[in-house]
């Protein structure tokens, strides 16, 4: 036991010393790797192999500088449809058929963002919509709350401190976007249940697109019997309206079509046995009742769709996805930056013939927040319109209701070029391979989020960060919490596990595939926060 504790102290001291220059260097060295950490059940070997084959982002940028002539695209599509070559519905391949129809409807191609949205959240074929558990030790990947209970507990400390800063109101809405298995929220509620005033004030509001994950969340939060509104009848957790369907991005494109959830009402509710809090499931922020609000987003923004733009002689063009156009760049590379020589795939990435409305509006908005010299040197820009729309809505929410927002994710200050990546069966695959079967995600452009707050000075909302996950968790008291848990551990093995979990959360090591040591998440993961008018700078920032 004592040995484990000493190791914990050493590791964390080391981390503290490592802050500053060394961390910067390591962060630079590791930003080219995929950061969501997969548990491959293979001692980390598969993950290490996958990481080793990840292309460098800078490379992607350079290789992506290819303009493609799309004339004749529509003809190719029509030919394909005539030949009856569409995939059959009812299998995973059905997504390809759906995408093909969407492309045809749009005149031959769709933006990358629409492709990502359908791959992740299509009601039938989306990656997050399937019943299989993609999280946790048995799933495809492991996230911080699944690694250690300390993570959710410390977010609970953050929430309790914000609650006090808000003047300890009688009601507090805790909203979580994309709660996964509900583990973070369960640890937060358990960790704060002795804080009576907070416990009595809290109601929990979960915004989750996947019916399967909603069920898991209800179980993790020990909600027992759930109540549903008449609209939903007995069919609990039918496919919710997708939060992305409300999105009207700066281009005027509205996503999706289905869904008729009443605004101002949650479909499903329960009571968590953990702390007696009421728990509600919502389709979007607009149905969360008024009142002081704390919002938590952990690994949510990375799952929201991105658009990608490339500077050409014709201006900022947009990368689009088309199907079987037969168009290949001269040197055998497509604009996704990967060699297309080896395997022939149905989908291809092409470039719009000229600037699109999205490139006009989104790129110029982002460039305004960047020093001119840097802006002039950029050749690729990746932006997430739904992330920006959501961040904007969150500013409004806390401006009108008071409150705070905390988002933790992997990402950079930005601007970013091409960070979209796909993982299937613990290996990186091409983003256009296996639509619906691979997890797609992109780094978060934290600078773009902060810029939105800076554009609204009249809101009184203040944005802080990004800071590293390491800084946030150490400021919130990771070391004393770990010491306490280690002291009470029932065995040496359990103490070791606790220490290793925390090392992974705040550590920065590249990991050791041979001995199965996972790479650290301390500086690759970052936190950004916003607080409403008059609130002090939040702890950790
Ligand atoms: N926060 C969890 C899960 C992260 S994965 C954790 O850290 O373990 C992303 C989560 O967001 C999943 O729960 C996924 O189903 C949900 N999600 C993805 N896109 C969504 C959307 N458009 N609307 C609502 N939830 C979404």
Short mmCIF file of C-alpha atoms in Angstrom, two decimals, residues 391 406-414 444-451 454 463-469 471-472 523-529 540-541:
data_model
loop_
_atom_site.label_atom_id
_atom_site.label_comp_id
_atom_site.label_asym_id
_atom_site.label_seq_id
_atom_site.Cartn_x
_atom_site.Cartn_y
_atom_site.Cartn_z
CA UNK A 391 -21.21 27.10 -27.89
CA UNK A 406 -16.97 23.09 -18.65
CA UNK A 407 -15.84 21.23 -21.76
CA UNK A 408 -12.99 18.72 -21.74
CA UNK A 409 -11.72 17.18 -24.92
CA UNK A 410 -8.67 16.59 -27.02
CA UNK A 411 -7.81 19.54 -29.12
CA UNK A 412 -5.62 22.57 -29.63
CA UNK A 413 -5.76 26.32 -29.53
CA UNK A 414 -6.23 26.10 -33.32
CA UNK A 444 -11.55 20.49 -30.94
CA UNK A 445 -10.55 23.97 -32.10
CA UNK A 446 -10.68 25.65 -28.68
CA UNK A 447 -9.70 29.02 -30.14
CA UNK A 448 -12.81 28.96 -32.34
CA UNK A 449 -14.99 28.40 -29.27
CA UNK A 450 -13.34 31.21 -27.31
CA UNK A 451 -13.70 33.51 -30.29
CA UNK A 454 -15.21 37.27 -27.52
CA UNK A 463 -14.29 32.29 -21.31
CA UNK A 464 -11.16 30.71 -19.77
CA UNK A 465 -8.65 28.25 -21.13
CA UNK A 466 -7.88 25.95 -22.72
CA UNK A 467 -5.75 24.57 -19.91
CA UNK A 468 -4.41 21.04 -19.80
CA UNK A 469 -6.40 18.29 -18.14
CA UNK A 471 -3.58 21.42 -14.65
CA UNK A 472 -7.33 21.19 -14.09
CA UNK A 523 -1.76 17.53 -21.86
CA UNK A 524 -3.43 16.12 -24.94
CA UNK A 525 -6.77 16.64 -23.24
CA UNK A 526 -7.68 20.20 -22.45
CA UNK A 527 -10.42 22.06 -20.66
CA UNK A 528 -12.21 25.25 -21.55
CA UNK A 529 -14.77 27.00 -19.35
CA UNK A 540 -8.29 25.17 -12.45
CA UNK A 541 -8.10 28.01 -15.00
#
